[in-house]
CSV table of C-alpha atoms in Angstrom, one decimal:
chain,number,residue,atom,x,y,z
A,1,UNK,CA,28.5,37.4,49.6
A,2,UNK,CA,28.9,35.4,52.8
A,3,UNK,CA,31.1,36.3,55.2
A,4,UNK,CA,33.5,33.3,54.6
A,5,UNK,CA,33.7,34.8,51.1
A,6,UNK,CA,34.9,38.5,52.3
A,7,UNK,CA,37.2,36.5,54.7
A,8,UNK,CA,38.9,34.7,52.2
A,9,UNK,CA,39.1,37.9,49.8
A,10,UNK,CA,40.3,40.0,52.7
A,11,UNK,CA,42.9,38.0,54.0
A,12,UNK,CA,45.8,39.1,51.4
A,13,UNK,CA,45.1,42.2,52.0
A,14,UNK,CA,46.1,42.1,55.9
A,15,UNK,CA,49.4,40.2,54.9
A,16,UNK,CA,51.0,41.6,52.3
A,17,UNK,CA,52.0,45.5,51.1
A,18,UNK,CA,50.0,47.0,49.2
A,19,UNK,CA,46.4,49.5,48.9
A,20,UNK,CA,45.5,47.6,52.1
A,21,UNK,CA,48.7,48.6,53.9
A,22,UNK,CA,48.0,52.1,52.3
A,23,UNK,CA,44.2,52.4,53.3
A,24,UNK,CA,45.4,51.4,57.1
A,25,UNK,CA,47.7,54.3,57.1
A,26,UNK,CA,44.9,56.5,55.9
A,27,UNK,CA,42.7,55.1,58.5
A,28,UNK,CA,45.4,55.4,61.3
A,29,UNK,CA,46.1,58.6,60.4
A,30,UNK,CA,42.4,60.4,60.3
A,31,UNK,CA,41.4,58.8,63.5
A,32,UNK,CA,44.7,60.6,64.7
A,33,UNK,CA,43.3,63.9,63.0
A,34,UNK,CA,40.0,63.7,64.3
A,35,UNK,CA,41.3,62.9,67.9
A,36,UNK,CA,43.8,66.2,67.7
A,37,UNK,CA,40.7,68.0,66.4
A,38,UNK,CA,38.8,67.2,69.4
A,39,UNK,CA,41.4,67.7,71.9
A,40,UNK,CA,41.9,71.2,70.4
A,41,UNK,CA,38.6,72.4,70.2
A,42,UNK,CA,37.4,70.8,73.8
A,43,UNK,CA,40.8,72.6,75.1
A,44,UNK,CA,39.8,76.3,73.3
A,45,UNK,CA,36.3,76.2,74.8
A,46,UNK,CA,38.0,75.7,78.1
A,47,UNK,CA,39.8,78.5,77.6
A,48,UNK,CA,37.0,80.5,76.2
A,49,UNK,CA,35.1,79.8,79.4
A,50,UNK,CA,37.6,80.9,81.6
A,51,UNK,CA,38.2,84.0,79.4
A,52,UNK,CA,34.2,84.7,79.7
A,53,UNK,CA,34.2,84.4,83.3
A,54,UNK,CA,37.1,87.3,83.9
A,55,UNK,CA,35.5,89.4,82.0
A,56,UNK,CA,31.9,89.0,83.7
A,57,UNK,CA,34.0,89.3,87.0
A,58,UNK,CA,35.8,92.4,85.6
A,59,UNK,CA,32.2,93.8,85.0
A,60,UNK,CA,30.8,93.1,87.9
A,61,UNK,CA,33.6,94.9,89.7
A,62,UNK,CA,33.2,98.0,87.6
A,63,UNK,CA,29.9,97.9,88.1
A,64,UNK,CA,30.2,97.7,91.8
A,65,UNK,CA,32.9,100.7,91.5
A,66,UNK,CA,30.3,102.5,89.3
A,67,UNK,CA,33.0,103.0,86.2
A,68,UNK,CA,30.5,100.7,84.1
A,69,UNK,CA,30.2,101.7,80.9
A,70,UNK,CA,32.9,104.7,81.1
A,71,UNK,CA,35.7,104.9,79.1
A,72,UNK,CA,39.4,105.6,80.7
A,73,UNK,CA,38.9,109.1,79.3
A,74,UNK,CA,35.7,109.7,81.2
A,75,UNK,CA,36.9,108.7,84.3
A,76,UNK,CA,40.2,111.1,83.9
């Protein structure tokens, strides 16, 4: 088909109600979903990073107090 062809075939389906109208809202809406999805997993690895990083701190503390690998009963 030539692209004046899929033009022409297209064109009533940008203008007027319909599956077109419907498939936009589907479109609309995943790139939506996929955008959320991305925000919420870039934002949880954050989070995870900053999570990882306390606790390598706290273990570098205890292990400069020498309480590393003691439990709270061990150390009384």
């Amino acid at each position: 088909m030539s692209t004046a062809a899929l033009v022409q075939l297209a064109g009533p389906i940008s203008t007027e109600n319909g599956p077109g109208l419907f498939l936009r809202f589907i479109l609309i809406a995943s790139f939506v979903g996929v955008g959320l999805m991305v925000w919420a997993l870039a934002r949880a690895s954050r989070d995870g990073a900053k999570r990882d990083a306390a606790r390598e701190a706290a273990a570098r503390e205890a292990e400069r107090a020498g309480t590393a690998g003691r439990t709270a009963d061990d150390l009384g």
